[in-house]
Coordinates of C-alpha atoms in Angstrom, one line a residue:
M134 CA -35.9 17.4 15.2
T135 CA -32.3 18.3 16.1
A136 CA -31.0 17.2 12.7
L137 CA -33.7 19.2 11.0
V138 CA -32.8 22.4 12.9
E139 CA -29.1 21.8 12.1
D140 CA -30.0 21.4 8.4
L141 CA -32.0 24.6 8.3
S142 CA -29.2 26.4 10.1
R143 CA -26.7 25.2 7.6
A144 CA -29.0 26.3 4.7
A145 CA -29.5 29.7 6.2
S146 CA -25.7 30.1 6.8
S147 CA -25.1 29.1 3.2
R148 CA -27.5 31.7 1.9
D149 CA -25.9 34.4 4.1
I150 CA -22.4 33.5 2.7
D151 CA -23.8 33.6 -0.8
T152 CA -25.3 37.0 -0.1
I153 CA -22.1 38.3 1.4
R154 CA -20.0 37.0 -1.5
A155 CA -22.4 38.5 -4.1
L156 CA -22.2 41.9 -2.3
C157 CA -18.4 41.7 -2.2
H158 CA -18.4 41.0 -5.9
D159 CA -20.5 44.1 -6.6
L160 CA -18.5 46.3 -4.3
R161 CA -15.2 45.5 -6.1
Q162 CA -15.6 47.8 -9.1
P163 CA -16.9 50.9 -7.3
L164 CA -14.1 50.6 -4.8
A165 CA -11.5 50.2 -7.5
A166 CA -12.9 53.3 -9.2
I167 CA -12.7 55.4 -6.0
L168 CA -9.1 54.3 -5.4
L169 CA -8.1 55.0 -9.0
L170 CA -9.7 58.5 -9.0
S171 CA -8.4 59.5 -5.5
G172 CA -4.9 58.4 -6.4
S173 CA -4.7 60.3 -9.7
G174 CA -3.2 63.8 -9.8
D175 CA -4.5 64.5 -13.3
G176 CA -7.8 65.9 -14.5
D177 CA -10.5 68.1 -13.2
V178 CA -10.6 67.7 -9.4
G179 CA -14.2 68.9 -9.1
R180 CA -15.3 66.3 -11.7
K181 CA -13.4 63.6 -10.0
M182 CA -15.0 64.4 -6.7
E183 CA -18.4 64.2 -8.3
V184 CA -17.7 60.7 -9.7
I185 CA -16.2 59.6 -6.3
T186 CA -19.4 60.9 -4.5
D187 CA -21.6 59.0 -7.0
Q188 CA -19.6 55.8 -6.5
A189 CA -19.8 56.2 -2.7
R190 CA -23.6 56.8 -2.9
W191 CA -24.0 53.7 -4.9
L192 CA -21.9 51.7 -2.4
S193 CA -24.2 53.0 0.4
Q194 CA -27.3 51.9 -1.5
L195 CA -25.9 48.4 -2.1
V196 CA -25.0 47.9 1.6
D197 CA -28.3 49.3 2.9
T198 CA -30.3 47.0 0.6
V199 CA -28.4 43.9 1.8
L200 CA -28.7 44.9 5.5
T201 CA -32.4 45.4 5.1
D202 CA -32.8 42.2 3.1
A203 CA -33.9 44.2 0.1
S204 CA -37.0 45.6 1.8
T205 CA -36.0 49.1 0.9
D206 CA -35.6 48.3 -2.8
A207 CA -39.3 48.3 -3.7
V208 CA -40.7 47.8 -7.2
Q209 CA -41.3 51.1 -8.8
A210 CA -41.3 52.9 -12.2
V211 CA -37.6 53.1 -13.2
D212 CA -36.2 55.1 -16.1
V213 CA -34.0 52.4 -17.5
A214 CA -32.3 54.8 -19.9
E215 CA -31.2 57.0 -17.0
L216 CA -30.1 54.0 -14.9
A217 CA -28.1 52.6 -17.8
A218 CA -26.3 55.9 -18.4
M219 CA -25.4 56.2 -14.7
A220 CA -24.1 52.6 -14.6
A221 CA -21.9 53.3 -17.6
E222 CA -20.6 56.5 -16.0
R223 CA -19.7 54.5 -12.9
A224 CA -17.9 51.8 -15.0
R225 CA -15.8 54.1 -17.1
P226 CA -13.1 55.1 -14.6
T227 CA -11.7 51.5 -14.5
A228 CA -12.7 50.5 -18.1
G229 CA -9.9 50.1 -20.6
C230 CA -12.4 50.2 -23.5
D231 CA -14.9 52.6 -24.9
V232 CA -18.4 52.4 -23.2
T233 CA -21.3 54.2 -25.0
V234 CA -25.0 54.3 -24.3
R235 CA -27.8 54.7 -26.8
A236 CA -31.4 55.4 -25.8
E237 CA -34.2 57.2 -27.6
G238 CA -35.9 59.2 -24.9
H239 CA -36.9 57.8 -21.5
A240 CA -37.8 54.1 -21.1
Y241 CA -39.8 53.4 -18.0
A242 CA -40.1 49.9 -16.6
W243 CA -41.2 48.2 -13.4
A244 CA -38.1 47.2 -11.5
R245 CA -36.3 47.4 -8.2
P246 CA -33.7 50.2 -8.9
V247 CA -30.9 48.8 -6.8
A248 CA -31.4 45.2 -8.0
L249 CA -31.5 46.4 -11.6
G250 CA -28.4 48.6 -11.0
R251 CA -26.5 45.6 -9.7
A252 CA -27.6 43.4 -12.6
V253 CA -26.5 46.1 -15.2
A254 CA -23.2 46.6 -13.3
C255 CA -22.4 42.9 -13.4
V256 CA -23.1 42.6 -17.1
L257 CA -21.1 45.7 -17.8
D258 CA -18.2 44.4 -15.8
N259 CA -18.2 41.2 -17.9
A260 CA -18.5 43.0 -21.2
I261 CA -15.7 45.5 -20.4
R262 CA -13.3 42.6 -19.5
A263 CA -14.3 40.8 -22.7
A264 CA -13.8 43.9 -24.9
G265 CA -10.4 44.5 -23.4
A266 CA -8.1 47.5 -24.0
G267 CA -9.1 49.4 -27.1
G268 CA -12.4 47.5 -27.4
H269 CA -16.0 48.8 -27.3
V270 CA -19.1 48.1 -25.2
Q271 CA -22.4 49.4 -26.5
V272 CA -25.4 49.7 -24.1
T273 CA -28.7 50.1 -25.9
V274 CA -32.1 50.8 -24.3
E275 CA -35.3 50.4 -26.3
Q276 CA -38.9 50.7 -25.2
E277 CA -41.8 48.8 -26.8
P278 CA -45.4 48.8 -25.7
E279 CA -45.0 45.6 -23.7
C280 CA -41.4 45.7 -22.4
V281 CA -38.2 47.6 -22.2
H282 CA -35.1 46.0 -23.6
L283 CA -31.6 46.8 -22.2
T284 CA -28.9 45.3 -24.3
I285 CA -25.2 45.3 -23.6
A286 CA -22.9 44.1 -26.4
D287 CA -19.1 43.8 -26.6
D288 CA -16.7 43.2 -29.4
G289 CA -14.6 40.7 -27.5
P290 CA -13.6 37.2 -28.5
G291 CA -17.0 35.7 -27.8
L292 CA -18.8 33.5 -25.2
G293 CA -16.6 31.0 -23.4
K294 CA -13.4 32.7 -24.6
V295 CA -12.8 35.0 -21.7
A296 CA -11.8 33.6 -18.3
S297 CA -14.1 34.7 -15.5
R298 CA -12.7 35.8 -12.2
T299 CA -15.6 34.4 -10.2
S300 CA -18.8 32.6 -11.0
L301 CA -20.9 35.2 -9.2
G302 CA -21.4 37.8 -11.9
L303 CA -24.0 36.0 -14.0
T304 CA -25.6 34.3 -11.0
T305 CA -26.1 37.7 -9.4
T306 CA -27.4 39.1 -12.6
R307 CA -30.0 36.4 -13.0
A308 CA -31.1 36.7 -9.4
M309 CA -31.4 40.5 -9.6
V310 CA -33.3 40.5 -12.9
A311 CA -35.7 37.8 -11.5
A312 CA -36.3 40.1 -8.5
C313 CA -37.5 42.7 -11.0
D314 CA -39.8 40.1 -12.6
G315 CA -37.7 40.4 -15.8
T316 CA -35.9 38.0 -18.1
F317 CA -32.2 37.7 -18.9
D318 CA -30.6 36.3 -22.0
L319 CA -26.9 35.9 -23.0
R320 CA -26.0 35.0 -26.5
S321 CA -23.2 35.4 -29.1
G322 CA -23.1 38.8 -30.9
A323 CA -24.2 39.2 -34.5
D324 CA -20.7 39.8 -35.7
A325 CA -18.4 39.1 -32.8
G326 CA -18.3 39.2 -29.0
A327 CA -21.3 38.6 -26.8
E328 CA -24.7 40.2 -26.3
A329 CA -26.6 40.3 -23.0
E330 CA -30.3 41.4 -22.9
I331 CA -32.5 42.3 -19.9
C332 CA -36.2 42.6 -20.6
L333 CA -38.5 44.3 -18.2
Q334 CA -42.3 45.0 -18.1
S335 CA -43.0 48.5 -19.5
V336 CA -44.7 50.9 -17.2
S337 CA -46.9 52.1 -20.2
R338 CA -48.3 48.6 -20.4
R339 CA -50.0 48.9 -17.0
T340 CA -50.6 52.6 -16.5
G341 CA -50.6 54.2 -19.9
L342 CA -47.8 56.5 -18.9
S343 CA -46.3 58.0 -22.0
T344 CA -42.6 58.6 -22.3
R345 CA -41.2 62.0 -22.9
S346 CA -39.4 62.8 -26.2
G347 CA -35.7 63.3 -26.4
S348 CA -32.6 61.1 -26.3
V349 CA -30.1 59.9 -23.8
A350 CA -26.6 59.4 -25.1
S351 CA -23.4 58.8 -23.2

């Protein structure tokens, strides 16, 4: 019995460590953006404060979700196009490449907003590093009757040709997408680089909710 309790304790401790490491991984980019923006004397001060506030709000959401063991991050109808645009906006301050978002109208899917935001942020971080200075990252959101596709493509050297800083990025992505009952696929790009795709169940599939017309570009 004592050995069993010790094994369970070690397993719980390992999970806690993994959770903390994954959180630290996700905190790195927003913190870097805040430091960069706060230390720069150039640009629109009001705009910089808006971006810093958004980064701080995102950090707060991440920490709250981990502290409550994700109980506050309930499955709900999420506008994936809007979420992707916000994730790209948070990533731009520290990106050395061009990051654009293409989405036709709104794209509603069932997801946990913080979990999905973490997944998108991780994939964006990898794509931006792969694209490098002067490169390009394209985020595309498309809604079909059954699912919403969120694709992040870069024009970097391709899969396996960019050294990863940690092994946590893709692990966190897969876990966060799974928490949204979605699927994740990583493949070589059509011409160059790599392409990551997150597929989520469309809200319209279950409720008949129609998306509004318009487009989101960033």
